[in-house]
Amino acid sequence: MHDLELSEEQRMIRDMARDFARSEIAPKTQAWEKAGWIDDALIAQMGDLGLLGMVVPEEWGGSYVDYVAYALAVEEISAADGAVGTLMSVHNSVGCGPVLRYGSQAQKQAWLPALAAGQAIGCFCLTEPHAGSEAHNLRTRAELRDGQWVLNGAKQFVTNGQRAKLAIVFAVTDPELGKKGLSAFLVPTDNPGFVVERREHKMGIKASDTCAVTLNDCTIPADNLLGERGKGLAIALSNLEGGRIGIAAQALGIARAAFEAALGYARERTQFGKPIIEHQSVSNLLADMHTSLNATRLLVLHAARLKSAGLPCLSEASQAKLFASEMAEKVCSKAIQIHGGYGYLEDYPVEKYYRDARITQIYEGSSEIQRLLIARELVNYSL
């Protein structure tokens, strides 16, 4: 994306995120990967820079400009570390987003300033051990007892699960109503009934705390219902556009980092008396990678512009997420190939990029779900 197509403010935010990512994140990513945890100090810095309130308006303490600036920032952070990109994207899109859109004035006042400042990180408790893409088929139950909601059930793959101070939990309130019987709740994670069972050991984005959570008679005030009773599925689905734009930008950032590593290596590594970039087999790989990155950025920013304008963009966001996530795996694989045997070693960053990229085809809606949504939109597509 040429700078001429960006506003001055968008460029400033992108450049700020890039400088921060290169100076404060990139040098520490290996240490965080081994520890399985991102330093709390970095989260505070991100909050100070406005990176954790990018979908929140200034009136609630946020730094919202538009979704183009947000996508650019997520790309830069993810290019330095996919795990930090995960934390940032999930917190902004499905942590802050539902509170902003569906919260009461009291709920917004209680949570949005802290979320936007990074003083409280959010998590999204929808997926269950038996229910992933089938979001309406949940077993977690919420019962109204003596003016309080009591939640019981189990959640799986909760990003930011151990770090979060606020959980947005989806539970069935009216089983007889089927899809219309699902509701959303704001649950402080220091509630004794909110139990983080374990941090999962993953293939990639290892510094991101992905957790299994159990709700054991988790009791919250009646006022902690988010939105209307029975509107949980609509709330869950309403944040998909922004969430998928964020993950598409994350995949783009990881893939770009892999490309830049491969390009640098190809310029330095010599074989048969010349740098390997001068061999057509390698230069062709790099040309394809560069083209794929630029095509992906166009899709991501197109969806972001539609979202910023308040226009429907479910299909465009799904297309961006689908294309970006599958592109990322291909680009990262080619980056390993260009490195040869060294690309398979932990001494070089491209093996981590490959591992980190793989999840982007699964979370925030798998590639199969994205294709399903895109195809549905084609039923009424104007020829």
XYZ file of C-alpha atoms in Angstrom:
383
model
C 0.000 0.000 0.000
C 1.526 3.264 -1.125
C 1.655 6.043 1.454
C -0.284 8.306 -0.909
C -3.366 6.200 -0.206
C -3.101 6.779 3.550
C -3.949 9.872 5.548
C -1.250 11.598 7.553
C -2.810 10.294 10.768
C -2.903 6.723 9.475
C 0.759 6.941 8.479
C 1.715 8.339 11.872
C -0.055 5.524 13.697
C 1.505 2.900 11.446
C 4.980 4.377 11.902
C 4.522 4.649 15.667
C 3.453 0.996 15.854
C 6.369 -0.052 13.626
C 8.973 1.811 15.690
C 7.547 0.435 18.925
C 7.377 -3.108 17.553
C 10.969 -3.068 16.350
C 12.449 -1.496 19.477
C 10.338 -2.974 22.286
C 8.888 -6.236 20.972
C 11.195 -7.837 18.414
C 14.272 -8.066 20.710
C 12.263 -9.900 23.396
C 10.074 -12.239 21.403
C 12.279 -15.316 21.851
C 12.378 -14.869 25.618
C 8.604 -14.516 25.772
C 8.182 -17.574 23.575
C 10.243 -19.675 25.999
C 8.462 -18.260 29.034
C 5.024 -18.646 27.481
C 4.132 -15.163 28.685
C 4.314 -11.573 27.485
C 5.802 -9.133 30.001
C 3.226 -7.097 31.887
C 5.401 -4.016 31.318
C 4.851 -4.286 27.566
C 1.083 -4.347 28.036
C 1.333 -1.135 30.045
C 3.393 0.475 27.274
C 0.873 -0.586 24.642
C -1.895 0.916 26.749
C -0.009 4.201 27.047
C 0.420 4.347 23.268
C -3.282 3.748 22.634
C -2.749 0.371 20.961
C -5.228 -1.367 23.274
C -8.100 1.067 22.750
C -8.043 1.400 18.991
C -11.734 0.585 18.479
C -12.855 2.740 21.438
C -13.812 6.442 20.942
C -12.010 9.149 22.887
C -15.066 9.798 25.069
C -14.455 6.400 26.677
C -10.695 6.767 26.894
C -9.881 5.164 23.567
C -7.762 6.186 20.590
C -10.117 5.348 17.720
C -9.206 6.806 14.332
C -10.601 4.188 11.944
C -10.184 0.509 11.111
C -7.517 1.255 8.512
C -5.235 2.660 11.215
C -6.140 -0.299 13.408
C -5.281 -2.849 10.696
C -1.992 -1.104 9.942
C -1.041 -1.148 13.634
C -1.951 -4.823 14.071
C 0.176 -5.685 11.037
C 3.204 -3.900 12.485
C 2.863 -5.448 15.944
C 2.343 -8.924 14.463
C 5.395 -8.564 12.232
C 7.437 -8.322 15.425
C 5.592 -11.070 17.318
C 2.453 -12.951 16.351
C 1.619 -13.622 20.002
C 1.492 -9.923 20.849
C -0.581 -9.408 17.710
C -3.032 -12.009 19.007
C -3.368 -10.286 22.366
C -3.877 -6.908 20.716
C -6.393 -8.070 18.114
C -8.540 -10.154 20.472
C -8.544 -7.508 23.188
C -9.573 -4.747 20.800
C -12.118 -6.585 18.685
C -13.927 -9.025 20.977
C -12.810 -7.590 24.311
C -13.592 -3.896 23.890
C -15.974 -4.207 20.939
C -18.981 -5.891 22.602
C -18.859 -3.572 25.641
C -18.747 -0.533 23.367
C -21.604 -1.694 21.170
C -23.938 -3.372 23.661
C -22.916 -2.147 27.101
C -25.134 0.086 29.209
C -23.820 3.504 30.159
C -22.862 2.116 33.574
C -21.082 -0.888 32.018
C -19.178 1.311 29.599
C -18.114 3.651 32.384
C -17.044 0.741 34.562
C -14.951 -1.054 31.937
C -14.108 0.861 28.759
C -11.577 3.367 30.152
C -9.634 0.577 31.867
C -9.815 -1.665 28.795
C -8.693 1.123 26.471
C -5.759 1.987 28.745
C -4.640 -1.631 29.012
C -5.261 -1.591 32.764
C -7.740 -4.408 32.166
C -7.387 -6.937 29.356
C -10.482 -8.588 27.932
C -11.196 -12.150 26.847
C -14.059 -13.746 24.921
C -15.546 -16.968 26.285
C -17.659 -18.467 23.510
C -16.034 -21.695 22.288
C -16.635 -24.855 24.313
C -14.889 -28.252 24.226
C -17.625 -29.716 22.013
C -18.776 -26.529 20.233
C -16.414 -24.462 18.109
C -17.844 -23.194 14.842
C -21.354 -24.192 16.002
C -21.615 -21.163 18.266
C -25.290 -21.591 19.145
C -24.870 -25.136 20.474
C -23.547 -24.247 23.928
C -23.899 -26.185 27.171
C -22.885 -23.427 29.575
C -25.967 -22.360 31.534
C -26.933 -19.140 33.301
C -29.770 -19.199 35.842
C -31.353 -16.214 37.553
C -31.406 -16.899 41.292
C -32.449 -14.313 43.867
C -31.631 -11.438 41.531
C -28.226 -12.773 40.479
C -27.007 -14.766 37.515
C -25.302 -18.074 38.308
C -23.155 -19.481 35.498
C -21.964 -23.082 35.125
C -20.062 -24.650 32.267
C -16.708 -24.959 30.499
C -14.991 -22.803 27.887
C -12.064 -23.720 25.653
C -9.395 -21.811 23.691
C -9.862 -18.574 25.617
C -7.254 -16.103 24.349
C -5.929 -13.845 27.146
C -7.643 -16.237 29.550
C -5.106 -15.970 32.362
C -4.232 -12.309 31.898
C -7.754 -10.950 31.435
C -9.613 -8.989 34.098
C -12.900 -9.023 32.177
C -14.442 -12.034 30.470
C -17.351 -11.780 28.064
C -19.115 -15.081 28.667
C -21.856 -16.593 26.549
C -24.350 -18.918 28.213
C -27.794 -20.387 27.609
C -30.495 -18.618 29.632
C -33.556 -20.086 27.914
C -32.835 -23.603 26.542
C -36.326 -24.012 25.100
C -35.752 -21.061 22.732
C -32.832 -22.616 20.867
C -30.680 -19.974 19.144
C -32.749 -17.233 20.771
C -31.984 -18.529 24.237
C -28.324 -17.474 24.343
C -27.194 -14.437 26.368
C -23.946 -12.587 27.053
C -22.495 -11.578 30.425
C -19.692 -9.426 31.806
C -17.735 -11.533 34.272
C -14.822 -10.121 36.296
C -12.171 -12.839 36.263
C -11.397 -12.402 39.968
C -14.800 -13.957 40.650
C -14.105 -17.177 42.617
C -16.385 -19.094 40.253
C -14.244 -18.196 37.221
C -11.492 -20.824 37.196
C -8.594 -20.959 34.734
C -7.957 -24.691 34.559
C -4.776 -24.577 32.505
C -2.752 -22.703 29.931
C -2.579 -24.694 26.722
C 0.773 -25.692 25.189
C 0.541 -24.740 21.541
C 2.359 -25.141 18.257
C 2.730 -21.385 17.811
C 1.940 -17.987 19.379
C 3.241 -19.598 22.560
C 3.531 -16.370 24.543
C -0.199 -15.780 24.150
C -2.081 -17.286 27.096
C -4.690 -19.597 25.586
C -6.680 -21.215 28.379
C -9.361 -23.682 29.351
C -11.844 -22.069 31.744
C -14.493 -23.532 34.028
C -17.445 -21.644 35.491
C -18.408 -23.129 38.851
C -21.495 -21.440 40.306
C -20.000 -18.180 39.031
C -22.353 -15.617 40.545
C -22.662 -12.102 39.138
C -25.154 -9.239 39.577
C -28.205 -9.179 37.323
C -26.866 -5.913 35.869
C -23.911 -7.803 34.370
C -26.120 -9.078 31.559
C -24.633 -7.573 28.380
C -27.305 -6.343 26.000
C -30.724 -7.951 26.028
C -31.519 -11.422 27.309
C -31.611 -13.837 24.387
C -29.439 -11.664 22.133
C -26.199 -13.504 22.852
C -25.802 -15.056 19.421
C -26.317 -11.698 17.734
C -23.730 -10.142 20.060
C -21.249 -12.915 19.347
C -21.687 -12.615 15.585
C -21.731 -8.814 15.495
C -18.036 -8.526 16.288
C -16.897 -10.893 13.560
C -16.160 -8.208 10.981
C -13.697 -6.298 13.155
C -12.234 -9.507 14.570
C -11.567 -10.968 11.159
C -10.012 -7.754 9.878
C -7.674 -7.914 12.877
C -6.665 -11.540 12.277
C -6.192 -10.854 8.565
C -3.849 -7.993 9.484
C -2.050 -10.277 11.933
C -1.526 -12.939 9.254
C -0.252 -10.245 6.896
C 2.231 -8.999 9.475
C 3.618 -12.467 10.196
C 3.939 -13.239 6.489
C 5.632 -9.905 5.808
C 8.195 -10.616 8.504
C 8.903 -14.009 6.926
C 9.297 -12.408 3.507
C 11.681 -9.759 4.825
C 13.775 -12.417 6.570
C 13.916 -14.492 3.366
C 14.802 -11.455 1.250
C 17.622 -10.494 3.587
C 18.958 -14.051 3.635
C 18.759 -14.358 -0.155
C 20.825 -11.204 -0.580
C 23.559 -12.448 1.764
C 23.717 -16.189 1.090
C 25.941 -17.158 -1.840
C 25.815 -20.357 -3.886
C 27.648 -21.114 -7.100
C 29.543 -17.851 -6.882
C 26.665 -15.366 -6.459
C 23.931 -14.377 -4.005
C 21.047 -16.816 -4.219
C 18.637 -13.955 -5.021
C 20.311 -13.876 -8.433
C 19.223 -17.467 -9.073
C 15.902 -17.470 -10.879
C 14.397 -20.250 -8.782
C 14.834 -18.127 -5.654
C 13.959 -14.778 -7.212
C 10.698 -16.264 -8.523
C 9.748 -17.388 -5.042
C 10.409 -13.914 -3.688
C 8.435 -12.283 -6.503
C 5.407 -14.467 -5.753
C 5.696 -13.757 -2.027
C 5.893 -9.993 -2.553
C 2.904 -10.023 -4.908
C 0.830 -12.074 -2.444
C 1.589 -9.655 0.374
C 0.522 -6.626 -1.641
C -2.668 -8.313 -2.837
C -3.514 -9.269 0.746
C -2.992 -5.748 2.041
C -5.452 -4.434 -0.532
C -8.106 -6.896 0.657
C -7.484 -6.115 4.322
C -7.604 -2.349 3.920
C -10.631 -2.521 1.643
C -12.568 -4.358 4.359
C -11.225 -1.922 6.945
C -12.420 1.078 4.951
C -15.912 -0.389 4.623
C -15.998 -1.087 8.356
C -14.854 2.472 9.121
C -17.632 3.855 6.942
C -20.240 1.815 8.811
C -21.031 -0.246 5.718
C -21.753 -3.999 5.732
C -18.534 -5.909 5.136
C -19.035 -9.433 6.446
C -18.094 -10.976 3.104
C -15.174 -8.589 2.546
C -13.817 -9.238 6.053
C -14.187 -12.992 5.517
C -12.426 -12.755 2.155
C -9.571 -10.802 3.711
C -9.236 -13.243 6.589
C -9.424 -16.310 4.331
C -6.941 -15.008 1.784
C -4.527 -13.567 4.352
C -4.407 -16.648 6.557
C -3.846 -19.092 3.709
C -1.368 -16.729 2.063
C 0.592 -16.511 5.317
C 1.211 -20.239 5.512
C 2.391 -20.334 1.887
C 4.688 -17.331 2.260
C 6.175 -18.626 5.517
C 6.746 -22.025 3.922
C 8.563 -20.419 0.997
C 10.662 -18.403 3.431
C 11.805 -21.641 5.050
C 12.567 -23.096 1.622
C 14.749 -20.118 0.718
C 16.695 -20.599 3.953
C 17.215 -24.272 3.154
C 18.171 -26.404 6.150
C 18.769 -23.320 8.275
C 15.117 -22.406 7.938
C 14.224 -25.504 9.940
C 16.369 -24.442 12.879
C 15.223 -22.373 15.846
C 18.303 -20.195 15.304
C 16.473 -18.500 12.422
C 13.126 -16.723 12.849
C 11.295 -18.209 9.874
C 10.405 -21.466 11.652
C 8.593 -19.423 14.312
C 6.767 -17.366 11.697
C 5.540 -20.589 10.108
C 4.263 -21.941 13.434
C 2.646 -18.644 14.392
C 0.911 -18.223 11.045
C -0.870 -21.563 11.100
C -3.450 -20.612 13.735
C -4.801 -17.751 11.640
C -6.637 -20.282 9.465
C -8.469 -21.605 12.524
C -9.430 -18.951 15.071
C -11.939 -16.139 14.511
C -13.671 -18.569 12.155
C -11.869 -21.327 10.263
C -11.182 -21.133 6.538
C -14.090 -23.513 6.006
C -16.456 -21.150 7.823
C -15.137 -18.168 5.838
C -15.877 -19.951 2.566
C -19.352 -20.806 3.808
C -20.076 -17.160 4.655
C -18.654 -15.839 1.388
C -20.710 -18.357 -0.604
C -23.917 -17.374 1.220
C -23.403 -13.779 0.150
C -23.216 -14.907 -3.481
C -26.856 -16.064 -3.461
C -28.000 -12.462 -3.883
C -24.875 -11.197 -5.635
C -25.608 -8.693 -8.405
C -24.111 -9.737 -11.718
